[in-house]
Each structure stands twice: as C-alpha cells, then as structure tokens.
XYZ file of N, CA, C and O in Angstrom:
508
model
N 0.945 -20.605 -5.280
C -0.154 -19.628 -4.420
C -0.136 -20.706 -3.268
O -0.266 -22.174 -3.080
N -0.675 -19.705 -2.075
C -0.406 -20.648 -0.443
C -1.945 -21.165 -0.684
O -2.827 -20.785 -0.970
N -2.444 -22.412 -0.063
C -3.455 -22.873 0.107
C -4.479 -22.105 0.688
O -5.831 -22.032 0.138
N -4.323 -21.266 1.639
C -5.111 -20.318 1.999
C -5.721 -19.073 1.106
O -6.954 -18.806 1.277
N -4.541 -18.624 0.335
C -5.268 -17.581 -0.742
C -6.085 -18.615 -1.581
O -7.037 -17.961 -1.877
N -5.722 -19.775 -1.832
C -6.301 -20.524 -3.057
C -8.006 -20.487 -2.396
O -8.857 -20.509 -3.013
N -8.012 -21.093 -1.031
C -9.481 -21.238 -0.306
C -10.375 -19.940 -0.518
O -11.288 -20.096 -0.667
N -9.269 -18.780 -0.225
C -10.091 -17.352 -0.385
C -10.633 -17.473 -1.542
O -11.794 -16.703 -1.795
N -9.623 -17.412 -2.603
C -9.980 -17.107 -3.994
C -11.509 -17.982 -4.545
O -12.249 -17.631 -5.081
N -11.717 -19.405 -4.075
C -12.580 -20.197 -4.320
C -13.903 -19.518 -3.770
O -14.900 -19.543 -4.103
N -13.650 -19.222 -2.565
C -15.203 -18.637 -1.562
C -15.627 -17.474 -2.406
O -16.823 -17.337 -2.673
N -14.594 -16.708 -2.639
C -15.251 -15.237 -3.564
C -15.567 -15.835 -4.806
O -16.820 -15.231 -5.022
N -15.042 -16.410 -5.300
C -15.543 -16.819 -6.652
C -17.056 -17.417 -6.830
O -17.854 -17.249 -7.658
N -16.992 -18.241 -5.770
C -18.769 -18.956 -5.517
C -19.414 -17.894 -5.477
O -20.755 -17.723 -5.991
N -19.075 -16.636 -4.277
C -20.269 -15.764 -4.285
C -20.324 -14.879 -5.589
O -21.611 -14.642 -5.659
N -19.431 -14.542 -6.208
C -19.635 -13.751 -7.455
C -20.340 -14.680 -8.213
O -21.152 -14.002 -9.067
N -20.522 -15.799 -8.472
C -21.318 -16.739 -9.559
C -22.705 -16.440 -8.988
O -23.479 -16.386 -9.766
N -23.060 -16.753 -7.608
C -24.059 -16.481 -7.309
C -24.661 -15.080 -7.325
O -25.994 -14.887 -7.694
N -23.925 -14.068 -7.392
C -24.307 -12.789 -7.472
C -24.766 -12.586 -9.084
O -25.586 -11.825 -9.459
N -23.684 -12.942 -9.917
C -24.178 -13.044 -10.982
C -25.446 -13.776 -11.613
O -25.894 -13.441 -12.417
N -25.702 -14.814 -11.040
C -27.028 -15.498 -11.039
C -28.261 -14.189 -10.689
O -29.039 -14.415 -11.585
N -28.099 -14.067 -9.671
C -28.989 -12.891 -9.390
C -29.500 -11.708 -10.343
O -30.559 -11.171 -10.115
N -28.477 -11.509 -10.804
C -28.518 -10.383 -11.845
C -28.513 -9.071 -10.971
O -27.783 -8.592 -10.157
N -29.702 -8.251 -11.165
C -29.869 -6.836 -10.595
C -28.835 -5.635 -10.384
O -28.625 -4.965 -9.699
N -28.218 -5.772 -11.526
C -27.042 -4.819 -11.684
C -27.231 -3.847 -12.666
O -28.427 -3.352 -13.180
N -26.231 -3.502 -13.260
C -26.144 -2.318 -14.217
C -26.465 -2.984 -15.744
O -25.555 -3.889 -15.845
N -27.111 -2.739 -16.454
C -26.883 -3.185 -17.829
C -26.752 -2.276 -18.791
O -26.611 -1.187 -18.876
N -25.693 -3.118 -19.880
C -24.980 -2.222 -20.794
C -25.282 -3.466 -22.152
O -24.590 -4.482 -22.440
N -26.557 -3.001 -22.921
C -26.773 -3.658 -23.747
C -27.460 -5.338 -22.969
O -28.211 -5.268 -22.437
N -26.964 -6.521 -23.850
C -27.480 -7.475 -22.946
C -26.663 -8.081 -21.807
O -26.603 -9.387 -21.239
N -25.555 -7.398 -21.304
C -24.623 -7.503 -20.382
C -25.281 -7.028 -19.028
O -25.122 -5.714 -19.044
N -25.284 -7.734 -17.922
C -25.539 -7.265 -16.623
C -24.345 -7.570 -15.825
O -23.840 -8.525 -15.553
N -23.912 -6.310 -15.144
C -22.913 -6.353 -14.291
C -23.217 -5.765 -12.791
O -24.028 -4.950 -12.685
N -23.259 -6.545 -11.726
C -23.413 -6.124 -10.513
C -22.003 -6.231 -9.412
O -22.345 -5.822 -8.549
N -21.253 -6.340 -9.885
C -19.896 -6.387 -9.003
C -18.601 -5.885 -9.680
O -18.288 -6.248 -10.978
N -17.796 -5.432 -8.822
C -16.310 -5.138 -9.361
C -15.322 -5.639 -8.243
O -15.806 -5.292 -7.051
N -14.396 -6.559 -8.659
C -13.754 -7.190 -7.666
C -12.173 -7.132 -7.775
O -11.911 -7.144 -9.152
N -11.303 -6.923 -7.039
C -10.016 -6.876 -7.251
C -9.244 -7.532 -5.865
O -9.493 -6.385 -4.868
N -8.662 -8.483 -5.795
C -8.461 -9.361 -4.749
C -9.306 -9.092 -3.699
O -9.768 -9.922 -3.645
N -8.914 -8.368 -2.360
C -10.087 -8.539 -1.223
C -11.210 -7.429 -1.400
O -11.941 -7.190 -0.728
N -10.874 -6.657 -2.374
C -12.256 -5.386 -2.624
C -12.966 -5.664 -3.638
O -12.914 -6.324 -4.559
N -14.585 -5.370 -2.733
C -15.624 -5.778 -3.806
C -16.520 -4.964 -3.785
O -16.493 -4.042 -2.846
N -17.104 -4.357 -4.907
C -18.072 -3.318 -4.993
C -19.216 -3.882 -5.910
O -19.246 -4.417 -6.767
N -20.586 -3.694 -4.892
C -21.472 -4.110 -5.907
C -22.211 -2.933 -6.313
O -22.473 -1.826 -6.053
N -23.203 -2.920 -7.468
C -23.563 -2.221 -8.384
C -25.003 -2.230 -8.819
O -25.269 -3.558 -9.219
N -26.034 -1.448 -8.588
C -27.153 -1.651 -9.055
C -28.066 -0.207 -9.567
O -27.300 1.124 -9.300
N -28.980 -0.451 -10.232
C -29.649 1.045 -10.555
C -30.565 1.674 -9.483
O -31.131 2.838 -9.369
N -30.964 0.764 -8.303
C -31.888 1.498 -7.344
C -31.730 0.399 -5.916
O -31.005 -0.534 -5.920
N -32.368 1.276 -4.849
C -32.249 0.487 -3.582
C -32.589 -0.747 -3.320
O -32.207 -1.737 -2.906
N -33.831 -1.194 -3.850
C -34.573 -2.354 -4.159
C -33.744 -3.548 -4.450
O -33.221 -4.586 -3.953
N -32.541 -3.366 -5.823
C -32.036 -4.539 -6.137
C -30.635 -4.336 -5.365
O -30.079 -5.507 -5.383
N -30.212 -3.372 -4.574
C -28.985 -3.321 -3.781
C -29.138 -4.313 -2.425
O -28.760 -4.942 -1.949
N -30.613 -4.390 -2.234
C -31.158 -5.286 -0.843
C -31.049 -6.688 -1.529
O -30.553 -7.524 -0.468
N -31.275 -6.850 -2.634
C -31.556 -8.057 -3.101
C -29.832 -8.577 -3.184
O -29.618 -9.744 -2.763
N -28.822 -7.821 -3.765
C -27.586 -8.346 -3.587
C -26.968 -8.426 -2.403
O -26.474 -9.406 -1.863
N -27.415 -7.578 -1.642
C -27.011 -7.823 0.079
C -27.433 -8.830 0.550
O -26.808 -9.348 1.654
N -28.625 -9.122 0.032
C -29.136 -10.360 0.902
C -28.402 -11.906 0.477
O -28.156 -12.479 1.489
N -28.208 -11.643 -0.604
C -27.228 -12.766 -1.172
C -25.786 -12.751 -0.492
O -25.441 -14.018 0.002
N -25.286 -11.556 -0.394
C -23.932 -11.577 0.428
C -23.967 -12.087 1.690
O -23.426 -12.706 2.143
N -25.154 -11.756 2.500
C -25.341 -11.874 3.932
C -25.571 -13.407 3.702
O -24.898 -14.113 4.861
N -26.492 -13.914 3.166
C -26.377 -15.546 3.264
C -25.272 -16.317 2.781
O -25.134 -17.521 3.356
N -24.845 -15.979 1.822
C -23.271 -16.536 1.429
C -22.366 -16.537 2.693
O -21.813 -17.855 2.765
N -22.202 -15.559 2.703
C -21.230 -15.188 3.913
C -21.438 -15.983 5.328
O -20.832 -16.653 5.903
N -23.145 -16.214 5.674
C -23.552 -16.789 6.997
C -23.082 -18.312 6.763
O -22.364 -19.039 7.498
N -23.174 -19.069 5.452
C -22.816 -20.277 5.107
C -21.642 -20.791 5.118
O -21.153 -21.583 5.320
N -20.791 -20.013 4.372
C -19.341 -19.863 4.428
C -18.587 -20.014 5.582
O -17.200 -19.768 5.601
N -19.291 -18.912 6.716
C -18.532 -18.915 7.577
C -17.748 -17.463 7.487
O -16.622 -17.402 8.295
N -17.987 -16.693 6.711
C -17.084 -15.297 6.626
C -17.766 -14.358 7.079
O -19.096 -14.170 6.832
N -17.014 -13.439 7.679
C -17.453 -12.113 8.358
C -17.168 -10.907 7.412
O -15.804 -10.900 6.812
N -18.241 -10.084 7.485
C -17.948 -8.729 6.516
C -17.362 -7.675 7.558
O -18.060 -7.561 8.850
N -16.219 -6.857 6.951
C -15.425 -6.226 7.753
C -16.568 -4.604 7.721
O -16.335 -3.739 6.980
N -17.131 -4.455 8.881
C -18.100 -3.503 8.883
C -17.305 -1.820 8.604
O -18.007 -1.145 8.442
N -16.360 -2.145 9.617
C -15.346 -0.867 9.581
C -14.839 -0.441 8.220
O -14.610 0.518 7.823
N -14.992 -1.512 7.229
C -14.518 -0.966 5.737
C -15.740 -1.109 4.943
O -15.461 -0.804 3.656
N -16.952 -1.256 5.463
C -18.323 -1.295 4.349
C -18.803 0.108 4.284
O -19.402 0.741 5.048
N -18.669 0.448 3.168
C -19.507 1.609 2.748
C -20.457 1.811 1.608
O -20.236 0.949 0.889
N -21.529 2.414 1.713
C -22.482 2.534 0.495
C -22.589 3.883 -0.034
O -22.573 4.905 1.092
N -22.920 4.167 -1.252
C -23.448 5.491 -1.519
C -24.034 5.287 -2.800
O -24.276 4.467 -3.145
N -24.906 6.165 -3.010
C -25.996 6.065 -3.713
C -26.444 7.695 -4.362
O -26.577 8.522 -3.761
N -26.983 7.658 -5.846
C -27.368 8.750 -6.482
C -28.150 8.813 -7.307
O -28.178 7.902 -8.377
N -29.485 9.767 -7.807
C -30.301 9.601 -8.311
C -30.133 10.671 -9.647
O -30.068 11.826 -9.443
N -29.215 10.177 -10.685
C -28.969 11.156 -11.454
C -29.971 11.842 -12.390
O -29.967 13.171 -12.409
N -31.154 11.364 -12.567
C -32.392 11.963 -13.607
C -32.902 13.237 -12.360
O -33.485 14.099 -12.818
N -32.891 12.612 -10.924
C -33.630 13.690 -10.039
C -32.267 14.988 -9.453
O -32.723 15.811 -8.536
N -31.173 14.495 -9.501
C -29.980 15.067 -9.244
C -29.726 15.096 -7.387
O -29.729 16.417 -7.426
N -30.215 14.139 -7.086
C -29.995 14.112 -5.624
C -29.575 12.585 -5.073
O -29.512 11.699 -5.635
N -28.917 12.509 -3.854
C -28.620 11.523 -3.330
C -29.496 10.630 -3.088
O -31.123 10.832 -2.709
N -29.772 9.001 -2.974
C -30.595 8.140 -2.799
C -30.731 8.001 -0.921
O -29.562 8.259 -0.374
N -31.969 7.593 -0.548
C -32.132 7.172 0.668
C -31.620 6.028 1.073
O -32.017 5.105 0.374
N -30.331 5.639 1.520
C -29.839 4.104 1.637
C -29.995 4.103 3.139
O -29.598 2.454 3.393
N -30.835 4.234 3.975
C -31.170 3.991 5.239
C -31.809 2.608 5.553
O -31.656 1.890 6.702
N -32.401 2.144 4.315
C -32.896 0.503 4.552
C -32.026 -0.477 4.185
O -32.209 -1.694 4.618
N -30.709 -0.199 3.907
C -29.914 -0.934 3.515
C -29.155 -1.650 4.900
O -29.299 -0.928 5.878
N -29.132 -3.124 5.040
C -28.841 -3.564 6.083
C -28.167 -4.819 5.833
O -28.495 -5.618 4.811
N -27.007 -5.047 6.428
C -26.345 -6.460 6.218
C -26.368 -7.079 7.452
O -26.860 -6.436 8.613
N -26.119 -8.339 7.894
C -26.311 -9.279 8.636
C -25.651 -8.388 9.893
O -26.222 -8.736 11.059
N -24.692 -8.268 9.882
C -23.784 -7.574 11.319
C -23.949 -6.093 11.481
O -23.267 -5.408 12.243
N -24.706 -5.574 10.386
C -25.066 -3.928 11.018
C -25.502 -3.229 9.905
O -25.597 -3.658 8.730
N -25.417 -1.879 10.043
C -25.894 -0.938 8.752
C -24.364 -0.579 8.347
O -23.594 -0.338 9.065
N -24.051 -0.435 6.894
C -23.016 0.081 6.212
C -23.201 1.589 6.574
O -23.890 2.237 6.896
N -21.573 2.223 6.639
C -21.384 3.389 6.780
C -22.190 4.006 5.393
O -21.635 3.667 4.184
N -22.812 5.073 5.696
C -23.284 6.100 4.345
C -22.339 6.969 3.951
O -21.762 7.993 4.996
N -21.978 6.904 2.580
C -20.871 8.149 2.164
C -21.835 8.916 1.185
O -22.739 8.323 0.191
N -21.884 10.240 1.382
C -22.525 11.258 0.213
C -21.974 11.118 -1.299
O -20.829 10.963 -0.701
N -22.553 11.292 -1.741
C -22.389 10.818 -3.307
C -20.956 11.655 -3.671
O -20.312 11.705 -4.685
N -21.025 13.289 -3.282
C -19.857 14.114 -3.477
C -18.953 14.011 -2.888
O -17.892 14.607 -2.724
N -18.665 12.844 -1.725
C -17.699 12.801 -0.691
C -16.562 11.362 -1.385
O -17.146 10.800 -1.733
N -15.413 11.604 -1.230
C -14.406 10.667 -1.986
C -14.661 9.427 -0.906
O -14.721 9.262 -0.045
N -14.272 8.210 -1.635
C -14.059 7.197 -1.534
C -12.785 6.433 -1.865
O -12.576 6.883 -3.147
N -12.288 5.709 -1.317
C -10.869 5.458 -2.044
C -11.258 4.017 -2.455
O -11.745 2.978 -1.863
N -11.132 3.688 -3.454
C -11.357 2.512 -4.494
C -10.034 2.112 -5.142
O -9.529 2.569 -6.031
N -9.354 1.209 -4.881
C -7.866 0.588 -5.168
C -7.140 1.579 -5.302
O -6.157 1.794 -6.139
N -6.823 1.885 -4.410
C -6.138 3.323 -3.979
C -6.120 4.525 -4.430
O -5.209 5.569 -4.103
N -7.403 4.936 -5.239
C -7.657 5.935 -5.709
C -8.832 6.685 -5.121
O -10.065 6.148 -4.904
N -8.812 7.800 -4.712
C -9.980 8.693 -4.364
C -10.605 9.358 -5.359
O -10.414 9.829 -6.455
N -12.050 8.846 -5.307
C -13.037 9.505 -6.159
C -14.517 9.292 -5.701
O -14.727 9.075 -4.490
N -15.442 9.774 -6.509
C -16.847 10.283 -5.905
C -17.414 9.521 -7.080
O -17.119 9.071 -8.126
N -18.677 9.074 -6.427
C -19.672 8.124 -7.350
C -20.144 8.976 -8.725
O -20.272 8.349 -9.345
N -20.011 10.597 -8.344
C -20.054 11.014 -9.512
C -19.062 11.387 -10.400
O -18.995 12.267 -11.602
N -17.920 10.794 -10.252
C -16.722 10.921 -11.187
C -15.784 11.591 -11.026
O -14.953 11.979 -11.693
N -15.928 12.404 -9.800
C -15.017 13.547 -9.437
C -13.653 12.930 -9.117
O -13.763 12.357 -8.190
N -12.674 13.140 -9.642
C -11.090 12.862 -9.218
C -10.450 13.957 -8.657
O -9.371 13.980 -8.570
N -11.326 15.164 -8.245
C -10.480 16.533 -7.754
C -9.652 16.383 -6.472
O -8.802 16.853 -6.041
N -10.276 14.994 -5.591
C -9.831 14.870 -4.169
C -8.355 14.177 -4.574
O -7.502 14.335 -3.624
N -8.137 13.335 -5.693
C -7.036 12.611 -5.985
C -5.617 13.763 -6.333
O -4.708 13.611 -6.023
N -6.427 14.729 -6.966
C -5.564 15.891 -7.312
C -5.045 16.642 -6.107
O -3.971 17.314 -6.299
N -5.801 16.887 -5.302
C -5.656 17.521 -3.910
C -4.204 17.521 -3.410
O -3.743 16.192 -3.175
C-alpha cells in the first residue's frame, strides 16, 4: 500500500469513528449506523433532517481540521418521508463550502456503480 493511500485511510477512519460516536443514524435493534463507505465513496444516513445537519457539522469540522475539501460536484443529498409519502425539505442542509445538490427521491443516483433510487427502485439500472 502506498503511503498516500495509507494516510487517506487513516484520515477517513478517524472521521468515521467521530461520526460513529455522534450517533444520529438509523437504528436496527441496539445497533446505530450513520455511514456507508467504500474506498472514497461515503454515504451519510439518518432518520431526519436535524440529525443530518448534526452529521454534516461533524464532517465540516473534521474536514476543516484535517485540511480535506469535500468535492461539491459529487456531493448529493436526498430524503423521503415514508410515513407521509413525500420528499423531505433539504434546503436547510449546508456544508462549509456550499449547498449539496438536491436529488428527488425518485431520481436515480449512482452508488458504487449501480443506479438506484432512495425508494429502492432499480428500474433505471435495467434500462
């Protein structure tokens, strides 16, 4: 492993530990998960907009201290209120260097090379 890749992994792992300490994610029994990560792709997951702002504040603070910049061209957010059957208002979400691009829940996003929607629809992958 190259030294640069090792340093990058250490930086990301430290941020993930901080986010894990913060909680504010999805609960399954007594397990709380707020991130999905693979290589340089990261996904934050919460049950409401308030908790997402908590996680984004952690990411903002950590990136500022670590000297890391978030690529706003690749940063997207989406949210859906399943009980009300409508998209969430995500206009209050803010990262240090701008607002993330908002994606409607029924519009596809690419995650780890697969096009899917937050509602679980894979039809775009089959097209």
